[in-house]
CSV table of C-alpha atoms in Angstrom, one decimal:
chain,number,residue,atom,x,y,z
A,1,UNK,CA,-18.4,-1.3,-13.8
A,2,UNK,CA,-18.5,-4.2,-11.4
A,3,UNK,CA,-17.7,-6.5,-14.2
A,4,UNK,CA,-15.3,-4.3,-16.1
A,5,UNK,CA,-13.1,-3.5,-13.1
A,6,UNK,CA,-13.6,-6.9,-11.4
A,7,UNK,CA,-14.8,-5.3,-8.1
A,8,UNK,CA,-17.4,-6.7,-5.7
A,9,UNK,CA,-18.8,-3.4,-4.3
A,10,UNK,CA,-19.7,-0.1,-5.9
A,11,UNK,CA,-20.7,3.0,-3.9
A,12,UNK,CA,-23.7,4.9,-5.3
A,13,UNK,CA,-23.4,8.6,-4.6
A,14,UNK,CA,-26.1,11.3,-4.3
A,15,UNK,CA,-25.7,13.4,-7.5
A,16,UNK,CA,-26.4,16.6,-5.7
A,17,UNK,CA,-24.6,16.4,-2.4
A,18,UNK,CA,-22.0,13.7,-3.3
A,19,UNK,CA,-22.9,11.7,-0.2
A,20,UNK,CA,-22.7,7.9,-0.3
A,21,UNK,CA,-26.3,6.5,-0.5
A,22,UNK,CA,-25.6,2.7,-0.5
A,23,UNK,CA,-23.3,0.0,-1.8
A,24,UNK,CA,-24.2,-1.8,-5.0
A,25,UNK,CA,-23.2,-5.5,-5.2
A,26,UNK,CA,-23.7,-8.5,-7.5
A,27,UNK,CA,-25.9,-10.0,-4.8
A,28,UNK,CA,-28.3,-7.0,-4.7
A,29,UNK,CA,-28.5,-6.8,-8.5
A,30,UNK,CA,-29.2,-10.5,-8.7
A,31,UNK,CA,-31.9,-10.3,-5.9
A,32,UNK,CA,-33.6,-7.5,-7.8
A,33,UNK,CA,-33.7,-9.6,-10.9
A,34,UNK,CA,-35.0,-12.6,-9.0
A,35,UNK,CA,-37.8,-10.6,-7.2
A,36,UNK,CA,-39.0,-8.6,-10.1
A,37,UNK,CA,-37.6,-10.1,-13.3
A,38,UNK,CA,-40.4,-12.5,-14.0
A,39,UNK,CA,-43.0,-9.8,-13.4
A,40,UNK,CA,-41.6,-7.8,-16.3
A,41,UNK,CA,-41.0,-10.7,-18.8
A,42,UNK,CA,-40.0,-14.3,-18.8
A,43,UNK,CA,-37.2,-14.8,-21.5
A,44,UNK,CA,-37.0,-18.2,-23.1
A,45,UNK,CA,-33.5,-18.7,-21.7
A,46,UNK,CA,-34.8,-18.9,-18.2
A,47,UNK,CA,-35.9,-22.5,-18.9
A,48,UNK,CA,-32.5,-23.6,-20.4
A,49,UNK,CA,-29.7,-25.0,-18.3
A,50,UNK,CA,-26.6,-22.9,-17.5
A,51,UNK,CA,-24.5,-25.4,-19.4
A,52,UNK,CA,-26.6,-25.0,-22.5
A,53,UNK,CA,-26.3,-21.2,-22.2
A,54,UNK,CA,-22.6,-21.3,-21.5
A,55,UNK,CA,-23.0,-19.6,-18.1
A,56,UNK,CA,-20.2,-20.6,-15.7
A,57,UNK,CA,-17.1,-22.8,-15.9
A,58,UNK,CA,-17.5,-26.2,-17.5
A,59,UNK,CA,-14.0,-27.2,-18.5
A,60,UNK,CA,-10.7,-27.0,-16.7
A,61,UNK,CA,-12.3,-26.8,-13.3
A,62,UNK,CA,-9.7,-26.6,-10.5
A,63,UNK,CA,-10.4,-28.8,-7.5
A,64,UNK,CA,-8.6,-30.0,-4.4
A,65,UNK,CA,-8.9,-33.2,-2.5
A,66,UNK,CA,-9.3,-33.6,1.3
A,67,UNK,CA,-5.7,-34.6,1.7
A,68,UNK,CA,-4.3,-31.8,-0.5
A,69,UNK,CA,-1.8,-29.7,1.6
A,70,UNK,CA,-3.4,-26.3,2.5
A,71,UNK,CA,-0.4,-24.5,1.1
A,72,UNK,CA,-1.2,-25.9,-2.4
A,73,UNK,CA,-4.7,-24.7,-2.0
A,74,UNK,CA,-3.5,-21.2,-1.1
A,75,UNK,CA,-1.2,-21.2,-4.1
A,76,UNK,CA,-4.2,-21.9,-6.4
A,77,UNK,CA,-6.4,-19.3,-4.8
A,78,UNK,CA,-3.7,-16.6,-5.0
A,79,UNK,CA,-2.2,-17.2,-8.4
A,80,UNK,CA,-4.7,-19.0,-10.6
A,81,UNK,CA,-7.5,-16.5,-10.6
A,82,UNK,CA,-10.1,-18.5,-8.7
A,83,UNK,CA,-12.0,-17.5,-5.6
A,84,UNK,CA,-13.3,-20.9,-4.5
A,85,UNK,CA,-12.2,-24.5,-4.9
A,86,UNK,CA,-14.5,-27.5,-4.7
A,87,UNK,CA,-13.2,-30.2,-2.4
A,88,UNK,CA,-13.9,-33.5,-4.0
A,89,UNK,CA,-13.4,-37.2,-3.3
A,90,UNK,CA,-10.2,-38.4,-5.0
A,91,UNK,CA,-11.7,-41.3,-7.0
A,92,UNK,CA,-15.4,-40.2,-7.6
A,93,UNK,CA,-14.9,-36.4,-7.8
A,94,UNK,CA,-18.0,-36.1,-5.6
A,95,UNK,CA,-18.2,-32.6,-4.1
A,96,UNK,CA,-18.0,-32.8,-0.3
A,97,UNK,CA,-16.9,-29.2,0.6
A,98,UNK,CA,-15.8,-25.9,-0.7
A,99,UNK,CA,-12.6,-23.9,0.3
A,100,UNK,CA,-12.9,-20.2,-0.6
A,101,UNK,CA,-10.7,-17.2,-0.6
A,102,UNK,CA,-12.5,-16.0,2.5
A,103,UNK,CA,-11.2,-19.0,4.3
A,104,UNK,CA,-7.7,-18.2,3.3
A,105,UNK,CA,-8.1,-14.6,4.3
A,106,UNK,CA,-9.1,-15.7,7.8
A,107,UNK,CA,-5.8,-17.6,8.1
A,108,UNK,CA,-3.9,-14.5,6.9
A,109,UNK,CA,-5.7,-12.0,9.2
A,110,UNK,CA,-5.2,-14.2,12.3
A,111,UNK,CA,-1.6,-14.9,11.4
A,112,UNK,CA,-2.0,-18.7,12.0
A,113,UNK,CA,1.4,-19.7,10.6
A,114,UNK,CA,1.5,-22.8,12.7
A,115,UNK,CA,-1.6,-24.1,10.9
A,116,UNK,CA,-0.1,-24.2,7.4
A,117,UNK,CA,1.4,-27.7,7.8
A,118,UNK,CA,-2.1,-29.3,7.5
A,119,UNK,CA,-4.5,-30.7,4.8
A,120,UNK,CA,-7.6,-29.1,3.4
A,121,UNK,CA,-9.7,-31.4,5.4
A,122,UNK,CA,-8.0,-30.5,8.6
A,123,UNK,CA,-8.3,-26.8,7.8
A,124,UNK,CA,-12.0,-27.1,7.3
A,125,UNK,CA,-12.7,-29.2,10.5
A,126,UNK,CA,-13.0,-26.1,12.8
A,127,UNK,CA,-15.2,-24.2,10.4
A,128,UNK,CA,-17.5,-27.2,9.8
A,129,UNK,CA,-18.0,-27.7,13.5
A,130,UNK,CA,-20.4,-24.7,13.3
A,131,UNK,CA,-22.0,-25.8,10.0
A,132,UNK,CA,-24.5,-28.5,9.1
A,133,UNK,CA,-23.5,-30.8,6.3
A,134,UNK,CA,-26.1,-29.3,4.0
A,135,UNK,CA,-24.5,-25.9,4.2
A,136,UNK,CA,-21.0,-27.0,3.2
A,137,UNK,CA,-21.8,-27.3,-0.5
A,138,UNK,CA,-24.6,-25.5,-2.3
A,139,UNK,CA,-25.3,-27.1,-5.6
A,140,UNK,CA,-27.7,-27.7,-8.4
A,141,UNK,CA,-27.9,-30.5,-11.0
A,142,UNK,CA,-26.1,-29.7,-14.2
A,143,UNK,CA,-29.5,-30.1,-16.0
A,144,UNK,CA,-31.3,-27.5,-13.8
A,145,UNK,CA,-32.4,-24.3,-15.6
A,146,UNK,CA,-31.0,-20.8,-15.2
A,147,UNK,CA,-33.9,-19.7,-13.0
A,148,UNK,CA,-33.2,-22.5,-10.6
A,149,UNK,CA,-29.6,-21.4,-10.3
A,150,UNK,CA,-30.7,-17.8,-9.8
A,151,UNK,CA,-33.2,-18.9,-7.1
A,152,UNK,CA,-30.6,-21.0,-5.2
A,153,UNK,CA,-27.9,-18.2,-5.3
A,154,UNK,CA,-30.4,-15.7,-3.9
A,155,UNK,CA,-32.1,-17.9,-1.3
A,156,UNK,CA,-28.9,-19.5,0.0
A,157,UNK,CA,-27.0,-16.2,-0.1
A,158,UNK,CA,-23.8,-17.7,-1.7
A,159,UNK,CA,-21.3,-16.5,-4.2
A,160,UNK,CA,-21.1,-19.6,-6.3
A,161,UNK,CA,-22.8,-22.9,-7.0
A,162,UNK,CA,-21.4,-26.3,-7.9
A,163,UNK,CA,-23.2,-27.9,-10.8
A,164,UNK,CA,-23.2,-31.6,-10.2
A,165,UNK,CA,-24.2,-34.8,-12.0
A,166,UNK,CA,-26.8,-37.2,-10.5
A,167,UNK,CA,-24.0,-39.1,-8.8
A,168,UNK,CA,-22.7,-35.9,-7.1
A,169,UNK,CA,-19.6,-35.5,-9.2
A,170,UNK,CA,-18.5,-32.0,-10.1
A,171,UNK,CA,-19.5,-30.9,-13.6
A,172,UNK,CA,-19.4,-27.1,-13.5
A,173,UNK,CA,-19.1,-24.0,-11.3
A,174,UNK,CA,-21.5,-21.0,-11.6
A,175,UNK,CA,-20.8,-17.7,-9.9
A,176,UNK,CA,-22.8,-14.6,-9.2
A,177,UNK,CA,-20.7,-12.7,-11.7
A,178,UNK,CA,-21.3,-15.4,-14.4
A,179,UNK,CA,-25.1,-14.9,-14.1
A,180,UNK,CA,-24.9,-11.1,-13.9
A,181,UNK,CA,-22.7,-11.0,-17.0
A,182,UNK,CA,-25.2,-13.1,-19.0
A,183,UNK,CA,-28.4,-11.4,-17.8
A,184,UNK,CA,-27.2,-7.8,-17.5
A,185,UNK,CA,-23.7,-7.0,-18.9
A,186,UNK,CA,-24.1,-8.7,-22.3
A,187,UNK,CA,-27.6,-7.3,-23.0
A,188,UNK,CA,-26.6,-3.9,-21.7
A,189,UNK,CA,-23.5,-3.7,-24.0
A,190,UNK,CA,-25.9,-3.5,-27.0
A,191,UNK,CA,-27.7,-0.4,-25.6
A,192,UNK,CA,-26.6,3.1,-26.3
A,193,UNK,CA,-25.7,5.2,-23.3
A,194,UNK,CA,-27.4,8.6,-22.9
A,195,UNK,CA,-25.5,11.3,-21.1
A,196,UNK,CA,-28.4,13.9,-20.9
A,197,UNK,CA,-29.5,12.7,-17.5
A,198,UNK,CA,-26.0,13.1,-16.1
A,199,UNK,CA,-25.7,16.6,-17.6
A,200,UNK,CA,-28.9,17.6,-15.9
A,201,UNK,CA,-28.0,16.2,-12.5
A,202,UNK,CA,-24.5,17.7,-12.5
A,203,UNK,CA,-25.5,21.0,-14.1
A,204,UNK,CA,-25.4,23.1,-10.9
A,205,UNK,CA,-22.5,21.3,-9.2
A,206,UNK,CA,-19.3,23.3,-8.7
A,207,UNK,CA,-15.9,22.0,-9.6
A,208,UNK,CA,-15.3,21.6,-5.9
A,209,UNK,CA,-18.4,19.3,-5.5
A,210,UNK,CA,-17.3,17.2,-8.4
A,211,UNK,CA,-13.8,16.9,-6.9
A,212,UNK,CA,-15.2,15.9,-3.5
A,213,UNK,CA,-17.5,13.3,-5.1
A,214,UNK,CA,-14.7,11.7,-7.1
A,215,UNK,CA,-12.3,11.9,-4.2
A,216,UNK,CA,-14.7,9.9,-2.0
A,217,UNK,CA,-15.2,7.3,-4.7
A,218,UNK,CA,-11.5,7.0,-5.2
A,219,UNK,CA,-10.8,6.6,-1.5
A,220,UNK,CA,-13.4,3.9,-1.1
A,221,UNK,CA,-12.1,2.0,-4.0
A,222,UNK,CA,-8.5,2.4,-2.9
A,223,UNK,CA,-9.2,1.3,0.7
A,224,UNK,CA,-10.9,-1.9,-0.6
A,225,UNK,CA,-8.0,-2.6,-3.0
A,226,UNK,CA,-5.4,-1.9,-0.3
A,227,UNK,CA,-7.1,-4.2,2.2
A,228,UNK,CA,-7.2,-7.0,-0.4
A,229,UNK,CA,-3.7,-6.4,-1.5
A,230,UNK,CA,-2.4,-6.4,2.1
A,231,UNK,CA,-4.1,-9.7,2.8
A,232,UNK,CA,-2.8,-11.2,-0.4
A,233,UNK,CA,0.8,-10.0,0.4
A,234,UNK,CA,0.5,-11.5,3.9
A,235,UNK,CA,-0.6,-14.9,2.5
A,236,UNK,CA,2.2,-14.8,0.0
A,237,UNK,CA,4.7,-14.0,2.8
A,238,UNK,CA,3.4,-16.9,4.9
A,239,UNK,CA,3.6,-19.3,2.0
A,240,UNK,CA,7.2,-18.2,1.3
A,241,UNK,CA,8.2,-18.5,5.0
A,242,UNK,CA,6.5,-22.0,5.2
A,243,UNK,CA,8.2,-23.4,2.1
A,244,UNK,CA,11.6,-22.2,3.3
A,245,UNK,CA,11.4,-24.4,6.4
């Protein structure tokens, strides 16, 4: 469901009471696989690189430069279907930072219109004053194996990794959802789904209970979607206002 509906959080409900129990995320699934996966079995693909396995983006990677106007960066994040942009040196394509959708959302929520006439480097200066250089870019070598990528994603608690060459140049991007799709979604699509468990759990529920449960799920999903849409609309409005000046 996380992959199919392109959502980041999924409420897990008590089958009897309909009360929310916890929120399932890509990060929690990945951490479970990392903690317990090798104790169950060690597939051969763990030792292959993400590039060999086709996990991640390896062609047509969108990047920005330190002197790229921040409005151009916003345009890519809003309209090109990406959630994070590597910031690279213009001539070497060495990765020096990352500008994500979360950074753009911060600008929208704080209504910092006066800060749009700046470059990506200037936009990141304030954030980076609280970060060490090692935390600006989380990366692995493009030859590192899948298990290394999984370990770094979990231990560094990040949404994406830059896969770099030995000289530091960008080679690929690997996200949480890329790894989840390969390790969980694709293998799971070959399995048959049994509904007997669901029939047993819901057997004694009334129609009112079912309605309440689905109502809660719908409201949670709608609230998340509304917040993201409002933020996106605000960013689009700010961009339109800025370009009209």
